[in-house]
Short mmCIF file of C-alpha atoms in Angstrom, two decimals:
data_model
loop_
_atom_site.label_atom_id
_atom_site.label_comp_id
_atom_site.label_asym_id
_atom_site.label_seq_id
_atom_site.Cartn_x
_atom_site.Cartn_y
_atom_site.Cartn_z
CA LYS A 61 16.73 -6.96 -9.46
CA ALA A 62 16.88 -4.66 -8.11
CA GLY A 63 13.41 -2.96 -6.29
CA VAL A 64 11.21 0.49 -6.82
CA THR A 65 13.66 3.42 -6.15
CA GLN A 66 12.42 6.30 -4.72
CA THR A 67 14.43 9.72 -4.53
CA PRO A 68 15.35 11.79 -2.76
CA ARG A 69 14.18 9.89 0.76
CA TYR A 70 13.72 13.19 2.78
CA LEU A 71 12.99 16.75 1.34
CA ILE A 72 12.22 19.79 3.77
CA LYS A 73 10.32 22.52 2.26
CA THR A 74 8.53 26.08 3.20
CA ARG A 75 4.07 26.28 2.68
CA GLY A 76 3.79 27.28 -0.91
CA GLN A 77 6.65 25.75 -2.98
CA GLN A 78 6.55 23.52 -5.06
CA VAL A 79 8.13 19.85 -4.78
CA THR A 80 9.18 16.50 -7.40
CA LEU A 81 9.49 13.49 -6.55
CA SER A 82 11.01 10.39 -8.79
CA CYS A 83 10.39 6.67 -9.12
CA SER A 84 12.13 4.17 -10.94
CA PRO A 85 9.71 1.34 -10.65
CA ILE A 86 11.15 -2.76 -11.28
CA SER A 87 12.55 -3.31 -13.94
CA GLY A 88 9.92 -4.05 -16.61
CA HIS A 89 6.89 -3.06 -14.43
CA ARG A 90 4.80 -0.96 -15.96
CA SER A 91 2.86 -0.19 -13.57
CA VAL A 92 3.43 2.94 -11.38
CA SER A 93 0.85 3.81 -8.77
CA TRP A 94 1.79 6.81 -6.01
CA TYR A 95 0.74 6.47 -2.59
CA GLN A 96 0.19 9.28 0.34
CA GLN A 97 0.67 7.77 3.80
CA THR A 98 -0.38 10.03 6.93
CA PRO A 99 -0.99 9.32 10.54
CA GLY A 100 -4.80 10.65 10.15
CA GLN A 101 -5.13 9.14 7.20
CA GLY A 102 -3.23 6.14 6.52
CA LEU A 103 -2.71 5.14 3.01
CA GLN A 104 -4.15 6.90 0.16
CA PHE A 105 -4.93 6.48 -3.77
CA LEU A 106 -3.09 9.12 -5.23
CA PHE A 107 -2.87 7.86 -9.07
CA GLU A 108 -1.58 5.31 -11.42
CA TYR A 109 0.24 5.48 -14.94
CA PHE A 110 0.88 2.47 -17.11
CA SER A 111 2.28 3.27 -20.53
CA GLU A 112 2.64 7.04 -19.85
CA THR A 113 -0.78 7.75 -19.28
CA GLN A 114 -2.61 8.51 -16.18
CA ARG A 115 -5.77 5.40 -16.04
CA ASN A 116 -7.03 6.38 -12.53
CA LYS A 117 -7.10 9.23 -9.66
CA GLY A 118 -7.60 9.32 -6.52
CA ASN A 119 -9.91 12.46 -4.79
CA PHE A 120 -6.51 14.81 -4.48
CA PRO A 121 -6.47 18.20 -5.65
CA GLY A 122 -4.97 19.48 -8.64
CA ARG A 123 -2.05 20.82 -6.85
CA PHE A 124 -1.24 17.11 -6.63
CA SER A 125 0.08 15.80 -10.40
CA GLY A 126 2.38 13.23 -11.56
CA ARG A 127 4.05 11.56 -15.73
CA GLN A 128 4.98 9.01 -16.48
CA PHE A 129 8.41 9.01 -19.08
CA SER A 130 8.90 6.20 -21.96
CA ASN A 131 11.16 4.17 -19.41
CA SER A 132 8.45 3.41 -17.15
CA ARG A 133 9.66 6.21 -14.46
CA SER A 134 7.32 8.28 -12.90
CA GLU A 135 7.50 11.89 -11.22
CA MET A 136 5.05 12.87 -8.74
CA ASN A 137 4.81 17.08 -8.33
CA VAL A 138 2.81 18.80 -5.37
CA SER A 139 2.74 22.57 -5.87
CA THR A 140 1.60 25.44 -3.93
CA LEU A 141 2.72 23.01 -0.73
CA GLU A 142 0.61 22.96 2.23
CA LEU A 143 1.78 22.15 6.46
CA GLY A 144 -1.16 19.14 5.69
CA ASP A 145 0.88 17.86 2.68
CA SER A 146 3.43 17.13 5.06
CA ALA A 147 3.64 13.37 4.40
CA LEU A 148 5.30 9.99 3.52
CA TYR A 149 4.79 9.29 -0.25
CA LEU A 150 5.17 5.34 -1.47
CA CYS A 151 5.51 4.68 -5.13
CA ALA A 152 4.64 1.29 -6.06
CA SER A 153 4.91 -0.56 -9.37
CA SER A 154 3.90 -3.18 -10.89
CA VAL A 155 4.44 -6.15 -14.26
CA ASP A 156 1.02 -5.39 -15.76
CA GLY A 157 -1.17 -2.83 -13.92
CA ALA A 158 -3.95 -5.48 -13.71
CA TYR A 159 -6.56 -5.42 -10.75
CA ASN A 160 -4.87 -8.51 -9.68
CA SER A 161 -1.12 -7.67 -9.81
CA PRO A 162 0.20 -7.57 -5.87
CA LEU A 163 2.00 -3.75 -5.96
CA HIS A 164 5.69 -3.21 -5.21
CA PHE A 165 6.81 -0.23 -3.04
CA GLY A 166 10.11 2.23 -2.89
CA ASN A 167 11.17 3.15 0.28
CA GLY A 168 9.17 6.41 0.21
CA THR A 169 10.03 9.63 0.41
CA ARG A 170 8.94 11.63 3.11
CA LEU A 171 8.15 15.06 2.68
CA THR A 172 8.12 18.36 5.67
CA VAL A 173 6.39 20.75 4.87
CA THR A 174 7.51 23.86 7.19
CA ASP B 5 -15.95 6.04 4.29
CA GLN B 6 -13.64 3.79 5.63
CA GLN B 7 -14.29 0.99 3.18
CA VAL B 8 -11.16 -1.16 4.71
CA LYS B 9 -10.99 -1.53 8.38
CA GLN B 10 -8.29 -3.11 10.44
CA ASN B 11 -10.55 -2.77 14.29
CA SER B 12 -7.36 -4.12 16.52
CA PRO B 13 -4.09 -0.85 16.50
CA SER B 14 -2.05 -3.59 18.00
CA LEU B 15 -1.43 -7.05 18.76
CA SER B 16 0.74 -8.44 20.94
CA VAL B 17 1.41 -12.20 20.75
CA GLN B 18 4.37 -14.83 22.07
CA GLU B 19 6.90 -16.51 20.14
CA GLY B 20 6.26 -19.84 18.50
CA ARG B 21 2.21 -19.05 18.92
CA ILE B 22 -0.70 -18.38 15.98
CA SER B 23 -0.25 -14.90 15.14
CA ILE B 24 -4.59 -13.59 13.95
CA LEU B 25 -4.72 -10.21 12.31
CA ASN B 26 -8.18 -8.94 10.96
CA CYS B 27 -9.28 -7.57 8.94
CA ASP B 28 -13.55 -5.99 7.28
CA TYR B 29 -14.61 -4.39 4.56
CA THR B 30 -18.16 -3.08 3.33
CA ASN B 31 -17.39 -2.79 -0.69
CA SER B 32 -18.67 -5.46 -1.55
CA MET B 33 -17.42 -4.75 -5.61
CA PHE B 34 -13.68 -5.18 -3.98
CA ASP B 35 -12.52 -8.23 -6.05
CA TYR B 36 -8.51 -9.12 -4.61
CA PHE B 37 -7.32 -8.70 -1.31
CA LEU B 38 -3.90 -8.38 -0.13
CA TRP B 39 -1.99 -8.42 3.03
CA TYR B 40 1.11 -6.40 3.57
CA LYS B 41 4.14 -6.15 6.32
CA LYS B 42 5.44 -2.86 6.58
CA TYR B 43 8.64 -2.29 8.65
CA PRO B 44 9.51 1.71 10.32
CA ALA B 45 11.55 3.61 7.30
CA GLU B 46 10.74 1.01 4.92
CA GLY B 47 7.92 0.40 2.55
CA PRO B 48 5.29 -1.79 2.64
CA THR B 49 6.37 -5.28 1.57
CA PHE B 50 3.37 -7.97 -0.81
CA LEU B 51 3.01 -11.25 1.80
CA ILE B 52 0.11 -12.10 0.28
CA SER B 53 -3.44 -11.85 -1.70
CA ILE B 54 -6.46 -13.85 -1.97
CA SER B 55 -8.73 -13.65 -4.95
CA SER B 56 -12.82 -13.33 -4.35
CA ILE B 57 -13.12 -16.66 -5.85
CA LYS B 58 -11.17 -18.64 -2.92
CA ASP B 59 -11.74 -18.81 0.13
CA LYS B 60 -8.11 -19.93 1.33
CA ASN B 61 -4.30 -19.03 0.26
CA GLU B 62 -1.84 -20.51 1.84
CA ASP B 63 2.20 -19.48 1.26
CA GLY B 64 4.93 -21.03 4.02
CA ARG B 65 3.89 -19.83 8.18
CA PHE B 66 1.18 -17.47 5.83
CA THR B 67 -2.28 -18.04 5.30
CA VAL B 68 -5.17 -15.72 4.17
CA PHE B 69 -8.73 -16.27 4.66
CA LEU B 70 -11.79 -14.93 3.15
CA ASN B 71 -15.62 -15.09 4.38
CA LYS B 72 -16.85 -12.54 1.93
CA SER B 73 -20.85 -13.46 3.42
CA ALA B 74 -19.50 -11.66 6.50
CA LYS B 75 -17.14 -9.51 4.66
CA HIS B 76 -14.12 -10.26 6.71
CA LEU B 77 -10.52 -11.42 6.15
CA SER B 78 -7.35 -12.64 8.55
CA LEU B 79 -4.60 -13.26 8.32
CA HIS B 80 -3.09 -16.07 10.40
CA ILE B 81 0.73 -16.33 11.06
CA VAL B 82 2.15 -19.89 11.88
CA PRO B 83 3.92 -20.65 14.05
CA SER B 84 5.09 -16.23 14.92
CA GLN B 85 8.71 -15.63 15.30
CA PRO B 86 10.52 -12.23 16.37
CA GLY B 87 10.63 -11.06 13.23
CA ASP B 88 7.08 -10.55 12.52
CA SER B 89 7.29 -7.36 14.33
CA ALA B 90 6.03 -4.77 12.32
CA VAL B 91 2.90 -2.89 11.15
CA TYR B 92 -0.15 -5.50 8.64
CA PHE B 93 -1.96 -3.79 5.85
CA CYS B 94 -4.72 -5.46 4.47
CA ALA B 95 -5.42 -3.71 1.03
CA ALA B 96 -8.69 -4.63 -1.23
CA SER B 97 -9.02 -3.39 -5.00
CA GLU B 98 -11.68 -3.31 -7.33
CA TRP B 99 -12.47 -5.99 -10.53
CA GLY B 100 -10.17 -3.58 -13.09
CA ALA B 101 -9.23 -0.96 -11.51
CA GLN B 102 -5.47 -1.00 -9.71
CA LYS B 103 -6.25 1.74 -7.12
CA LEU B 104 -6.11 -0.22 -3.58
CA VAL B 105 -7.78 0.82 -0.26
CA PHE B 106 -5.29 -0.01 2.58
CA GLY B 107 -6.94 -0.58 6.22
CA GLN B 108 -5.19 1.11 8.79
CA GLY B 109 -2.82 -1.40 9.91
CA THR B 110 -1.84 -3.41 12.59
CA ARG B 111 1.39 -3.27 15.11
CA LEU B 112 2.04 -6.53 15.64
CA THR B 113 4.83 -7.58 18.47
CA ILE B 114 6.24 -11.06 18.79
CA ASN B 115 7.02 -11.41 22.45
CA PRO B 116 10.08 -14.28 23.02
#
């Protein structure tokens, strides 16, 4: 079974631009979560989607948004990019989105904002 | 406020010996705990988990121990192998919310 797939692997954007990241979960998984990893803050929760509905949101500004499609694929959008948005963005999926279902992570998208 | 803490940024262990990674948490609402392993340029890989109703869970060479009164969990790897060299993250979630809170990670190096 294929794992979680994230595209693109690397992105370089300029401050003020916007960016869209894509995630395909493991087949059959209905919950998709997004995390940001930075050297200073570690891994931080962005949001979680289940059946196209956002169920949880982390403590990030409104510039960070996401959505989930009917096939469970998900996209994350960051508008008006800031230098501090440079990070590894990780997508994870789980079968049923239960709190005690382990998350399975993709290899991430490395975003660099210049 | 860091709710999950891994106080050792790094740990070096000889091959064949036991590796013990520690994690402390402050939120008494955490109900489910996990350990992940991460290699460079890859996403975290799920290793093992434990529910708050248990105090031990074992899977092959990996055992996780949970001490709820001390708000402490640990991961034991026996015997340690060179391929275990990676960054290990502990994580926790509250009942009903699939939102993991991660520690800062511990870099484990297994020396031949």
